[in-house]
Amino acid sequence: MLLAQPSPQVDNRWAPLAFLIGEWTGEGGGAPGQGSGGFSFLPDQDGKVLIRKNRADYPASKDRPAFSHTDLMIVYNEPGETKLRAIYFDTEDHVIHYTVEPSGDANSVRFVSDNFRLTYRKTGPDSLALKFETAPPGKPGVFTTYIDATAHRNQKPN
């Protein structure tokens, strides 16, 4: 005799961020210059966390040589809490603890700390606008744009 297995409960914690899931190619500019690169937002650890891996490449300018920036962000749900959080690490030794603020319509999300704000906004089925803002030390919440960029979801090969 075969017994039916109960269906696993669907975890909807990522529903407000579903528009981000996938692999993306981006381009944009700001304080570091005109750059290009890509990032991914993918579930990991049996869907319990989202991992963002990012790489941005900047060409040489008259003031500096070409360089690359890589970072890793883990989006998670603290046990017993409903609000999502994120922790960010990069090759410049930054560690940023973010509160995650999805919009009610699930078309944008802000990652916010005292001195940093990263916003993703859906602009089409496979396109995003993103903005990274910084606030000077001692002036939390007084943000100015550091990077303004767009990204397009990479299409899977057939």
mmCIF file of C-alpha atoms in Angstrom:
data_model
loop_
_atom_site.group_PDB
_atom_site.id
_atom_site.type_symbol
_atom_site.label_atom_id
_atom_site.label_comp_id
_atom_site.label_asym_id
_atom_site.label_seq_id
_atom_site.Cartn_x
_atom_site.Cartn_y
_atom_site.Cartn_z
ATOM 1 C CA MET A 1 0.000 0.000 0.000
ATOM 2 C CA LEU A 2 1.291 3.479 -0.897
ATOM 3 C CA LEU A 3 0.692 6.312 1.491
ATOM 4 C CA ALA A 4 0.446 9.840 0.197
ATOM 5 C CA GLN A 5 3.127 12.131 1.464
ATOM 6 C CA PRO A 6 1.907 15.528 2.628
ATOM 7 C CA SER A 7 2.958 18.389 0.376
ATOM 8 C CA PRO A 8 5.639 20.570 1.920
ATOM 9 C CA GLN A 9 4.408 23.937 3.113
ATOM 10 C CA VAL A 10 5.238 26.608 0.534
ATOM 11 C CA ASP A 11 7.610 29.169 2.022
ATOM 12 C CA ASN A 12 6.480 32.567 0.819
ATOM 13 C CA ARG A 13 9.145 34.606 2.608
ATOM 14 C CA TRP A 14 10.715 35.436 -0.769
ATOM 15 C CA ALA A 15 7.461 36.472 -2.497
ATOM 16 C CA PRO A 16 8.192 40.229 -2.112
ATOM 17 C CA LEU A 17 11.657 39.665 -3.645
ATOM 18 C CA ALA A 18 10.632 37.174 -6.358
ATOM 19 C CA PHE A 19 11.270 39.757 -9.103
ATOM 20 C CA LEU A 20 14.994 39.699 -8.148
ATOM 21 C CA ILE A 21 15.559 35.956 -8.341
ATOM 22 C CA GLY A 22 17.792 35.024 -11.254
ATOM 23 C CA GLU A 23 21.006 36.079 -12.916
ATOM 24 C CA TRP A 24 21.429 39.650 -14.160
ATOM 25 C CA THR A 25 23.740 41.743 -16.341
ATOM 26 C CA GLY A 26 24.064 45.382 -15.413
ATOM 27 C CA GLU A 27 25.575 48.657 -16.486
ATOM 28 C CA GLY A 28 25.576 52.108 -15.032
ATOM 29 C CA GLY A 29 27.611 54.859 -13.517
ATOM 30 C CA GLY A 30 28.271 56.999 -10.530
ATOM 31 C CA ALA A 31 31.146 57.984 -8.275
ATOM 32 C CA PRO A 32 33.358 55.016 -9.278
ATOM 33 C CA GLY A 33 32.791 55.759 -12.990
ATOM 34 C CA GLN A 34 30.924 54.028 -15.800
ATOM 35 C CA GLY A 35 30.917 50.303 -15.106
ATOM 36 C CA SER A 36 29.500 46.975 -16.166
ATOM 37 C CA GLY A 37 29.079 43.628 -14.510
ATOM 38 C CA GLY A 38 26.477 41.302 -13.189
ATOM 39 C CA PHE A 39 24.874 39.783 -10.151
ATOM 40 C CA SER A 40 22.685 36.910 -9.112
ATOM 41 C CA PHE A 41 19.996 36.504 -6.467
ATOM 42 C CA LEU A 42 19.542 32.777 -5.881
ATOM 43 C CA PRO A 43 17.980 30.706 -3.080
ATOM 44 C CA ASP A 44 20.406 28.568 -1.076
ATOM 45 C CA GLN A 45 20.343 26.304 1.983
ATOM 46 C CA ASP A 46 17.084 24.608 0.938
ATOM 47 C CA GLY A 47 15.548 28.016 0.193
ATOM 48 C CA LYS A 48 16.165 29.393 3.692
ATOM 49 C CA VAL A 49 18.398 32.238 2.459
ATOM 50 C CA LEU A 50 18.884 34.238 -0.726
ATOM 51 C CA ILE A 51 22.463 34.770 -1.834
ATOM 52 C CA ARG A 52 23.425 37.757 -3.954
ATOM 53 C CA LYS A 53 26.819 37.622 -5.638
ATOM 54 C CA ASN A 54 27.881 40.762 -7.467
ATOM 55 C CA ARG A 55 30.780 41.825 -9.690
ATOM 56 C CA ALA A 56 31.318 45.270 -11.175
ATOM 57 C CA ASP A 57 34.169 46.142 -13.517
ATOM 58 C CA TYR A 58 35.356 49.711 -14.032
ATOM 59 C CA PRO A 59 37.746 50.778 -16.811
ATOM 60 C CA ALA A 60 40.839 52.854 -16.197
ATOM 61 C CA SER A 61 40.416 56.606 -15.992
ATOM 62 C CA LYS A 62 42.918 59.445 -15.926
ATOM 63 C CA ASP A 63 42.862 59.258 -12.113
ATOM 64 C CA ARG A 64 43.050 55.490 -11.497
ATOM 65 C CA PRO A 65 43.709 52.088 -13.072
ATOM 66 C CA ALA A 66 40.917 49.689 -14.062
ATOM 67 C CA PHE A 67 39.468 47.773 -11.118
ATOM 68 C CA SER A 68 36.827 45.240 -10.149
ATOM 69 C CA HIS A 69 34.541 45.166 -7.134
ATOM 70 C CA THR A 70 32.971 41.944 -5.841
ATOM 71 C CA ASP A 71 30.580 41.441 -2.978
ATOM 72 C CA LEU A 72 28.338 38.889 -1.324
ATOM 73 C CA MET A 73 25.028 39.532 0.407
ATOM 74 C CA ILE A 74 22.952 37.005 2.329
ATOM 75 C CA VAL A 75 19.253 37.771 2.798
ATOM 76 C CA TYR A 76 17.689 35.895 5.696
ATOM 77 C CA ASN A 77 14.853 35.769 8.166
ATOM 78 C CA GLU A 78 15.916 35.970 11.808
ATOM 79 C CA PRO A 79 14.129 33.183 13.754
ATOM 80 C CA GLY A 80 10.999 34.533 15.419
ATOM 81 C CA GLU A 81 10.911 37.678 13.270
ATOM 82 C CA THR A 82 8.825 38.472 10.211
ATOM 83 C CA LYS A 83 11.076 41.215 8.850
ATOM 84 C CA LEU A 84 13.817 40.172 6.444
ATOM 85 C CA ARG A 85 17.417 41.167 7.070
ATOM 86 C CA ALA A 86 20.605 41.056 5.021
ATOM 87 C CA ILE A 87 24.316 41.064 5.693
ATOM 88 C CA TYR A 88 26.803 42.296 3.075
ATOM 89 C CA PHE A 89 30.537 41.657 2.649
ATOM 90 C CA ASP A 90 32.882 43.020 -0.022
ATOM 91 C CA THR A 91 36.505 43.002 -1.089
ATOM 92 C CA GLU A 92 37.012 46.440 0.466
ATOM 93 C CA ASP A 93 36.363 45.005 3.973
ATOM 94 C CA HIS A 94 32.891 46.527 4.273
ATOM 95 C CA VAL A 95 30.383 44.620 6.376
ATOM 96 C CA ILE A 96 26.889 46.122 6.285
ATOM 97 C CA HIS A 97 23.840 44.943 8.222
ATOM 98 C CA TYR A 98 20.667 45.824 6.319
ATOM 99 C CA THR A 99 16.986 45.859 7.129
ATOM 100 C CA VAL A 100 15.043 44.697 4.060
ATOM 101 C CA GLU A 101 12.018 46.846 3.126
ATOM 102 C CA PRO A 102 9.989 45.341 0.252
ATOM 103 C CA SER A 103 7.255 47.473 -1.299
ATOM 104 C CA GLY A 104 3.621 46.452 -0.871
ATOM 105 C CA ASP A 105 3.275 45.789 -4.608
ATOM 106 C CA ALA A 106 6.352 43.465 -4.715
ATOM 107 C CA ASN A 107 7.944 45.621 -7.459
ATOM 108 C CA SER A 108 10.737 47.191 -5.433
ATOM 109 C CA VAL A 109 12.835 46.599 -2.358
ATOM 110 C CA ARG A 110 15.187 48.698 -0.255
ATOM 111 C CA PHE A 111 18.106 47.389 1.756
ATOM 112 C CA VAL A 112 18.659 50.054 4.421
ATOM 113 C CA SER A 113 21.302 50.721 7.076
ATOM 114 C CA ASP A 114 22.251 53.970 8.811
ATOM 115 C CA ASN A 115 24.755 54.952 6.112
ATOM 116 C CA PHE A 116 23.835 52.861 3.070
ATOM 117 C CA ARG A 117 20.706 52.285 1.009
ATOM 118 C CA LEU A 118 20.430 49.905 -1.941
ATOM 119 C CA THR A 119 17.186 50.017 -3.943
ATOM 120 C CA TYR A 120 16.026 47.658 -6.683
ATOM 121 C CA ARG A 121 12.954 48.616 -8.727
ATOM 122 C CA LYS A 122 11.330 46.410 -11.349
ATOM 123 C CA THR A 123 11.075 48.303 -14.655
ATOM 124 C CA GLY A 124 9.843 45.416 -16.823
ATOM 125 C CA PRO A 125 9.440 41.641 -16.723
ATOM 126 C CA ASP A 126 13.219 41.160 -17.104
ATOM 127 C CA SER A 127 14.643 44.583 -16.241
ATOM 128 C CA LEU A 128 15.543 46.514 -13.095
ATOM 129 C CA ALA A 129 16.746 49.913 -12.020
ATOM 130 C CA LEU A 130 19.096 49.953 -9.066
ATOM 131 C CA LYS A 131 20.468 52.740 -6.966
ATOM 132 C CA PHE A 132 23.124 52.619 -4.264
ATOM 133 C CA GLU A 133 23.222 55.605 -1.925
ATOM 134 C CA THR A 134 25.558 56.583 0.884
ATOM 135 C CA ALA A 135 25.266 58.900 3.869
ATOM 136 C CA PRO A 136 28.308 60.546 5.458
ATOM 137 C CA PRO A 137 29.447 59.378 8.914
ATOM 138 C CA GLY A 138 27.482 61.161 11.624
ATOM 139 C CA LYS A 139 24.616 61.961 9.242
ATOM 140 C CA PRO A 140 22.580 58.747 9.042
ATOM 141 C CA GLY A 141 19.711 58.918 6.576
ATOM 142 C CA VAL A 142 21.156 61.868 4.604
ATOM 143 C CA PHE A 143 21.666 59.855 1.421
ATOM 144 C CA THR A 144 23.277 60.885 -1.849
ATOM 145 C CA THR A 145 23.462 58.693 -4.952
ATOM 146 C CA TYR A 146 26.733 56.810 -5.376
ATOM 147 C CA ILE A 147 25.694 54.437 -8.205
ATOM 148 C CA ASP A 148 22.730 54.524 -10.615
ATOM 149 C CA ALA A 149 22.401 51.473 -12.854
ATOM 150 C CA THR A 150 20.107 49.214 -14.858
ATOM 151 C CA ALA A 151 20.102 45.434 -15.160
ATOM 152 C CA HIS A 152 18.570 42.863 -17.476
ATOM 153 C CA ARG A 153 17.804 39.262 -16.550
ATOM 154 C CA ASN A 154 20.015 36.778 -18.387
ATOM 155 C CA GLN A 155 17.939 34.503 -20.586
ATOM 156 C CA LYS A 156 18.490 30.786 -20.138
ATOM 157 C CA PRO A 157 19.777 29.044 -23.284
ATOM 158 C CA ASN A 158 17.288 26.691 -24.973
#
